[in-house]
mmCIF file of C-alpha atoms in Angstrom:
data_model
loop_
_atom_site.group_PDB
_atom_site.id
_atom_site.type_symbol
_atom_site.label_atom_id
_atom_site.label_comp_id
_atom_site.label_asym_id
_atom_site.label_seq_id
_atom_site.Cartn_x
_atom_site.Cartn_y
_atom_site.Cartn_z
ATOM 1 C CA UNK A 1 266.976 8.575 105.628
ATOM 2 C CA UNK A 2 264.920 7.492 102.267
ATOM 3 C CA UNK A 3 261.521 9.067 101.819
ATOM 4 C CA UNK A 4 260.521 5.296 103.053
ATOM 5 C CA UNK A 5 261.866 5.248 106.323
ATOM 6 C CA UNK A 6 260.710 8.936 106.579
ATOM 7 C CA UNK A 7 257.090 7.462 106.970
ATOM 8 C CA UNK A 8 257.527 4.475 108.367
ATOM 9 C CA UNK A 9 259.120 7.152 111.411
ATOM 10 C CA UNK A 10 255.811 9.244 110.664
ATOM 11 C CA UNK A 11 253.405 6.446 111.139
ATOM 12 C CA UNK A 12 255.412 5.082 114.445
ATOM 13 C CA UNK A 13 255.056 8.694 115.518
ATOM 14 C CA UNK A 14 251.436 9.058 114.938
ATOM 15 C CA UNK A 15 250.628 5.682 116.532
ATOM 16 C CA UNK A 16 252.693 6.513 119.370
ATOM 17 C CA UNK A 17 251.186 9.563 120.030
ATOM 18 C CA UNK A 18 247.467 8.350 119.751
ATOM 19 C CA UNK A 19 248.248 4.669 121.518
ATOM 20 C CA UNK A 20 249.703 7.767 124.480
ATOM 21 C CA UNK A 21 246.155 10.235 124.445
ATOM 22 C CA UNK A 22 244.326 6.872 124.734
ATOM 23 C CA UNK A 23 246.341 5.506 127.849
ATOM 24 C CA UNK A 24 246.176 9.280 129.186
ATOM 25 C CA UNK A 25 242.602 9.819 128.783
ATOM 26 C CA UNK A 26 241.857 6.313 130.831
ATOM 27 C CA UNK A 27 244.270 7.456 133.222
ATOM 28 C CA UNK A 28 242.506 10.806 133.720
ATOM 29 C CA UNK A 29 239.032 8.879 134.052
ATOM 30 C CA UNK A 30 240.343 6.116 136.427
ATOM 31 C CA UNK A 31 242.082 8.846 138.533
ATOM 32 C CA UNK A 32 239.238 11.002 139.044
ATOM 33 C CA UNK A 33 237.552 8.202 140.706
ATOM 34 C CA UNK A 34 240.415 6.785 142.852
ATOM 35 C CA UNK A 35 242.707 9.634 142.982
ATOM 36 C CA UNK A 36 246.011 9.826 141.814
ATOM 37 C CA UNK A 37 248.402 7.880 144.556
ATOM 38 C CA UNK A 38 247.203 4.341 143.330
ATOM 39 C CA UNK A 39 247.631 5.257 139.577
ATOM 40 C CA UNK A 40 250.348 2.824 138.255
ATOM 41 C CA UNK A 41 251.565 1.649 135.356
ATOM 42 C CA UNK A 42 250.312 -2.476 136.418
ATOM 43 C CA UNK A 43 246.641 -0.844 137.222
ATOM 44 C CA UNK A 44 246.578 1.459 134.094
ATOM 45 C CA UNK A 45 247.686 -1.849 131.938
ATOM 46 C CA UNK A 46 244.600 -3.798 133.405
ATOM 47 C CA UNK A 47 242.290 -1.291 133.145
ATOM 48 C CA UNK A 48 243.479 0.689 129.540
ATOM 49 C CA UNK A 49 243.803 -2.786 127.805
ATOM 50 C CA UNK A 50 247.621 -1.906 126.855
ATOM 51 C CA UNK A 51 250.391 -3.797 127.873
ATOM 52 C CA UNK A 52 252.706 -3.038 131.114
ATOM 53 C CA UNK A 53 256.087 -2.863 128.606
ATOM 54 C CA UNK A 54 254.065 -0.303 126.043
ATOM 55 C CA UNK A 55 253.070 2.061 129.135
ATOM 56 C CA UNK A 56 256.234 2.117 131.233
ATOM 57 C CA UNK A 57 257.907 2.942 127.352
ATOM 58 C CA UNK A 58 255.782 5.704 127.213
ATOM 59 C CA UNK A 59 256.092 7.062 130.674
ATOM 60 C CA UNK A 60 258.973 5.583 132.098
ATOM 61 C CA UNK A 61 257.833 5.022 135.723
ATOM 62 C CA UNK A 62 254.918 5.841 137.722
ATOM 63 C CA UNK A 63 256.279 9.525 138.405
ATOM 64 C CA UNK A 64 256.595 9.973 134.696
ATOM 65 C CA UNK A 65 253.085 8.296 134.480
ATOM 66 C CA UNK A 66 251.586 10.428 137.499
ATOM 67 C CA UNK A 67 252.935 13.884 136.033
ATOM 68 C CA UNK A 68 251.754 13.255 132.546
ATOM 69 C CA UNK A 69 248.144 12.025 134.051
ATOM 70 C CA UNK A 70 248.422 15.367 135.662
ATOM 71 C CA UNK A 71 249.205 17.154 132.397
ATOM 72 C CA UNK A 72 246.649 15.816 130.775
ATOM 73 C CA UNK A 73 243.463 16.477 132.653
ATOM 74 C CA UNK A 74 244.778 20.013 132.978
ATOM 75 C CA UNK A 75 244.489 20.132 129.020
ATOM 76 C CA UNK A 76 241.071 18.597 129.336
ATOM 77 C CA UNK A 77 239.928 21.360 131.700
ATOM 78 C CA UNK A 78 241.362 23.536 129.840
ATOM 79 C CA UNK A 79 239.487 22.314 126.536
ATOM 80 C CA UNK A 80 236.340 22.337 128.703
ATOM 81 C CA UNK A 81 236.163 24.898 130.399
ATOM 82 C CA UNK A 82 239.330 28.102 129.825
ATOM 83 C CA UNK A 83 239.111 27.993 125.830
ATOM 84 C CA UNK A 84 234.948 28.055 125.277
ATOM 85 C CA UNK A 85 235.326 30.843 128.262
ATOM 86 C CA UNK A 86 237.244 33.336 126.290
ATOM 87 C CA UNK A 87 235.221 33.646 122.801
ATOM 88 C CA UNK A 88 233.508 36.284 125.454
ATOM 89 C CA UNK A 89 234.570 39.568 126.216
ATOM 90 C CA UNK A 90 236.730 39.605 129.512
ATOM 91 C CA UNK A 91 235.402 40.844 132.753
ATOM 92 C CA UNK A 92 232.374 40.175 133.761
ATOM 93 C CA UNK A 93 230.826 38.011 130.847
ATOM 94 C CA UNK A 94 233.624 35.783 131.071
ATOM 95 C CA UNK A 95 233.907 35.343 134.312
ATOM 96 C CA UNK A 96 229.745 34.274 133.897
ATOM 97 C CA UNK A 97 230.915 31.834 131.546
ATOM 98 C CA UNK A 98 233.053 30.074 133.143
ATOM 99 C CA UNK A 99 231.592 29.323 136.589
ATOM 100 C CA UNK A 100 228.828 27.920 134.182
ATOM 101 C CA UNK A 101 231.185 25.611 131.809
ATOM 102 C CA UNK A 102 233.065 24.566 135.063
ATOM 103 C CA UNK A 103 229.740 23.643 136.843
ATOM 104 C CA UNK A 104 228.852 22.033 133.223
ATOM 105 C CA UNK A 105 231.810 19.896 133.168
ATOM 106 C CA UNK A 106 231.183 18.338 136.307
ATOM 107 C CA UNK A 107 227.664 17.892 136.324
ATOM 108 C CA UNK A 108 228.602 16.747 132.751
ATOM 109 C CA UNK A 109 230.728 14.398 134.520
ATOM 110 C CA UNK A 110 233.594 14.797 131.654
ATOM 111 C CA UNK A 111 235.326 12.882 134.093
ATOM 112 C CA UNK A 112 233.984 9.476 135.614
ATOM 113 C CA UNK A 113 234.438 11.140 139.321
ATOM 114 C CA UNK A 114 233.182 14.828 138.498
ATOM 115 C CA UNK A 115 236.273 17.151 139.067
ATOM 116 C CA UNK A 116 239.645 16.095 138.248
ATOM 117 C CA UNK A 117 241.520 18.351 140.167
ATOM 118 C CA UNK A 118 239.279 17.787 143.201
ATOM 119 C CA UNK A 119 240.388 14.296 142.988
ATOM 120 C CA UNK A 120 244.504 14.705 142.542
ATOM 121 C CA UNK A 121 244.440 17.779 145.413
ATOM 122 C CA UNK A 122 242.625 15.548 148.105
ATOM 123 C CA UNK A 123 245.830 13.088 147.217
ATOM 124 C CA UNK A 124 248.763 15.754 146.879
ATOM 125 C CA UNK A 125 247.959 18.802 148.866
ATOM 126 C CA UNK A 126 250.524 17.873 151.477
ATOM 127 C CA UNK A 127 253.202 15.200 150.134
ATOM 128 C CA UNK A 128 256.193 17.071 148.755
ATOM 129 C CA UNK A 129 257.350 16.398 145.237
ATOM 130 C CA UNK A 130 256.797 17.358 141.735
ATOM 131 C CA UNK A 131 253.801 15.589 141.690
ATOM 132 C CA UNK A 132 252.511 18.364 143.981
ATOM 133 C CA UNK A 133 254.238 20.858 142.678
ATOM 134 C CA UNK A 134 252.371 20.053 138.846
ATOM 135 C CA UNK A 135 249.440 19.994 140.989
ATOM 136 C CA UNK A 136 249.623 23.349 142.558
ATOM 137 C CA UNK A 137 250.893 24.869 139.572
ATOM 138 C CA UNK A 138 247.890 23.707 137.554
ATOM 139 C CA UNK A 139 245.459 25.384 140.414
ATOM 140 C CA UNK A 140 247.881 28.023 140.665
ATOM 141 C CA UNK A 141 247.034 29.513 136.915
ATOM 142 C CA UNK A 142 243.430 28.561 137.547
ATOM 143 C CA UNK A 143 242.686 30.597 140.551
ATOM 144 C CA UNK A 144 244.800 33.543 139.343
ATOM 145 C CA UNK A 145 242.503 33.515 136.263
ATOM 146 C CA UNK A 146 239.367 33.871 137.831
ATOM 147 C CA UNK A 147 241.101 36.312 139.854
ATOM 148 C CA UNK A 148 241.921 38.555 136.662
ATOM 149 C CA UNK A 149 238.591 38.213 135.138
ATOM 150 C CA UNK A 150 237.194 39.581 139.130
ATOM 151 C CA UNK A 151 239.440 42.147 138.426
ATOM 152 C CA UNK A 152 238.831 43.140 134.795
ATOM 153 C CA UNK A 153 234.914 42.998 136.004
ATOM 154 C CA UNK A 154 236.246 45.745 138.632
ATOM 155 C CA UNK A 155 238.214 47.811 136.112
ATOM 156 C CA UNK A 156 235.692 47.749 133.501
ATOM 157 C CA UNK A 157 232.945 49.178 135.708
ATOM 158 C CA UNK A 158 230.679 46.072 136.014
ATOM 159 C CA UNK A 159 231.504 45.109 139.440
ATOM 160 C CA UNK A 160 232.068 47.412 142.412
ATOM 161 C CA UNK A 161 234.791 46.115 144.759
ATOM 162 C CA UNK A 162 237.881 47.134 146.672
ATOM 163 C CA UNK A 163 240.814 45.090 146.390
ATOM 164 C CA UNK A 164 240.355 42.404 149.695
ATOM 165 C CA UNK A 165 236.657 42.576 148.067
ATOM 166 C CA UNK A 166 238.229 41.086 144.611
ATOM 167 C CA UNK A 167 240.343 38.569 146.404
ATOM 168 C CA UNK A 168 237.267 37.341 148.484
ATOM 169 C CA UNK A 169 234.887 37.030 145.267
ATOM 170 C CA UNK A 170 237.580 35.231 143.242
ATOM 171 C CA UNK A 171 238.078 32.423 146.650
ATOM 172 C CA UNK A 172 234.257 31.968 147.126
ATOM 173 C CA UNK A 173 233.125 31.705 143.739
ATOM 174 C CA UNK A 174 235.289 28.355 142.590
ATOM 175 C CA UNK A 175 234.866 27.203 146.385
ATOM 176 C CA UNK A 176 230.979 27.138 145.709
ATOM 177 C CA UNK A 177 231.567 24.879 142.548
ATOM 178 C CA UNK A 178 234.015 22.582 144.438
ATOM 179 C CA UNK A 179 231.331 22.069 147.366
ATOM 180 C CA UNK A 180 228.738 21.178 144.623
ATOM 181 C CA UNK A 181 231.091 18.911 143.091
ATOM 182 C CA UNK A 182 231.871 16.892 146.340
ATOM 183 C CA UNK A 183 228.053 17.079 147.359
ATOM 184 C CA UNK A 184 226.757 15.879 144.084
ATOM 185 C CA UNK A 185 229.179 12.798 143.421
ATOM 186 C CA UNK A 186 228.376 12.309 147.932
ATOM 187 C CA UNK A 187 224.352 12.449 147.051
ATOM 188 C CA UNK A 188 224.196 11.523 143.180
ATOM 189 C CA UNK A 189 222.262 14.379 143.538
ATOM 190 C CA UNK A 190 222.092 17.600 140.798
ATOM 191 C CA UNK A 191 220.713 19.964 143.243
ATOM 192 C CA UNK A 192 224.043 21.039 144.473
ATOM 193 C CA UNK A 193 224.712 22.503 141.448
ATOM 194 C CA UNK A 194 221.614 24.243 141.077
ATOM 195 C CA UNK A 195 222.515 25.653 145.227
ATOM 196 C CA UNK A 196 225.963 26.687 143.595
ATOM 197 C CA UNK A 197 224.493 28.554 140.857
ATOM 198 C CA UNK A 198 222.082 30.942 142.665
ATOM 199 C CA UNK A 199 225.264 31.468 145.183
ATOM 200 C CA UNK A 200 227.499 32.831 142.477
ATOM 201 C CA UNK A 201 224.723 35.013 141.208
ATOM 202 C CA UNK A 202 224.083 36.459 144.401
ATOM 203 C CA UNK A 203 227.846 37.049 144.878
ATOM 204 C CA UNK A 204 227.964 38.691 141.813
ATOM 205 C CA UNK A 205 225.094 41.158 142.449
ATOM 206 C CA UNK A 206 226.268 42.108 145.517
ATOM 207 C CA UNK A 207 228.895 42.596 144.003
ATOM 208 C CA UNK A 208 227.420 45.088 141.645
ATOM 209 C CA UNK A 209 226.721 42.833 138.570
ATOM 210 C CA UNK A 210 223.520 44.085 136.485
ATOM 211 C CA UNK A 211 221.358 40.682 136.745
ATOM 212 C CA UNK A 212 221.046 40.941 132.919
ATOM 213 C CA UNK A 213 224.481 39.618 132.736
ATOM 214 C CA UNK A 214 224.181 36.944 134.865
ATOM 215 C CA UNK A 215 221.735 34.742 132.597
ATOM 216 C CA UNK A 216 224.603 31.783 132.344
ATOM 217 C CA UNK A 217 223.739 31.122 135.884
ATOM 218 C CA UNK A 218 220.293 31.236 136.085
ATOM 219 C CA UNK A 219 219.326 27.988 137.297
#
């Protein structure tokens, strides 16, 4: 291959892969709102502006489609809410920080229907397939990470918990954000989030948290 066709390959490459982020990030948007099961490649053509033949080349088939829709709104959260998480110290100060960037990024509404994930479990959380299987794996890693920061809190001396205690903080905390999410998009309303906030504080200091550390939340 001449240095020529090497960047004529480049240039297809780079178009391809922005043409695919742009398609994805459409699909993540128009998925949050109507969930996942009617995402296909006809209503992600009419709505993304691209043609049918240029998304099924990308994706294949609606599968293909679905599981990369998936994959990318787990990056997303990740981008949103994981990475600016861990410039803190783990434990307890990053377990403050993210309850507040994952309240943030629905109340932000990064998505056009608040949560993502809210949206594609709803769909998947009892059809069989690897759809549901990307999903679960995706919430999965999620829960298990606020988990270990309830746990690194524990080891570290800033919380005060037994083990079931640990388990039970690390369910109720992300089930107080996903109640605010539903109310708020239900009501157009912010005050759910502000509810959800003053919950997880008061978890947390019954839990043992010094209120100092909790300014994140503070409503």
């Amino acid at each position: 291959m001449t240095d020529h066709d090497s960047a004529v390959a480049d240039g297809r490459r780079v178009r391809g892969d922005a043409s695919r982020r742009s398609v994805l990030r459409r699909a993540t948007d128009l998925v949050s709102v109507e969930g996942l099961d009617g995402l296909s490649i006809g209503r992600l053509a009419a709505e993304s502006g691209h043609s049918k033949s240029s998304i099924a080349g990308l994706f294949q088939n609606k599968e293909g489609l679905q599981l990369a829709t998936v994959a990318a709104g787990r990056a997303i959260f990740m981008e949103t809410v994981v990475d600016p998480a861990r410039r803190h110290e783990r434990g307890l100060p990053r377990l403050v920080a993210l309850m507040r960037h994952l309240i943030d990024y629905s109340r932000n509404r990064v998505f056009a229907g608040g949560c993502f994930f809210a949206a594609v479990s709803a769909d998947y959380d009892s059809k069989p397939g690897p759809v549901r299987e990307a999903v679960r794996a995706a919430m999965h890693d999620w829960y298990g990470y606020v988990q270990a920061q309830v746990r690194a809190a524990v080891d570290a001396g800033e919380l005060e918990l037994d083990e079931d205690g640990i388990e039970l903080l690390a369910f109720s905390l992300p089930a107080l954000y996903e109640q605010a999410n539903a109310r708020s998009l239900l009501w157009g309303s912010d005050g759910p989030y502000l509810l959800a906030q003053l919950g997880m504080r008061d978890l947390l200091v019954r839990a043992g948290a010094d209120e100092s550390e909790l300014e994140m939340l503070t409503p």
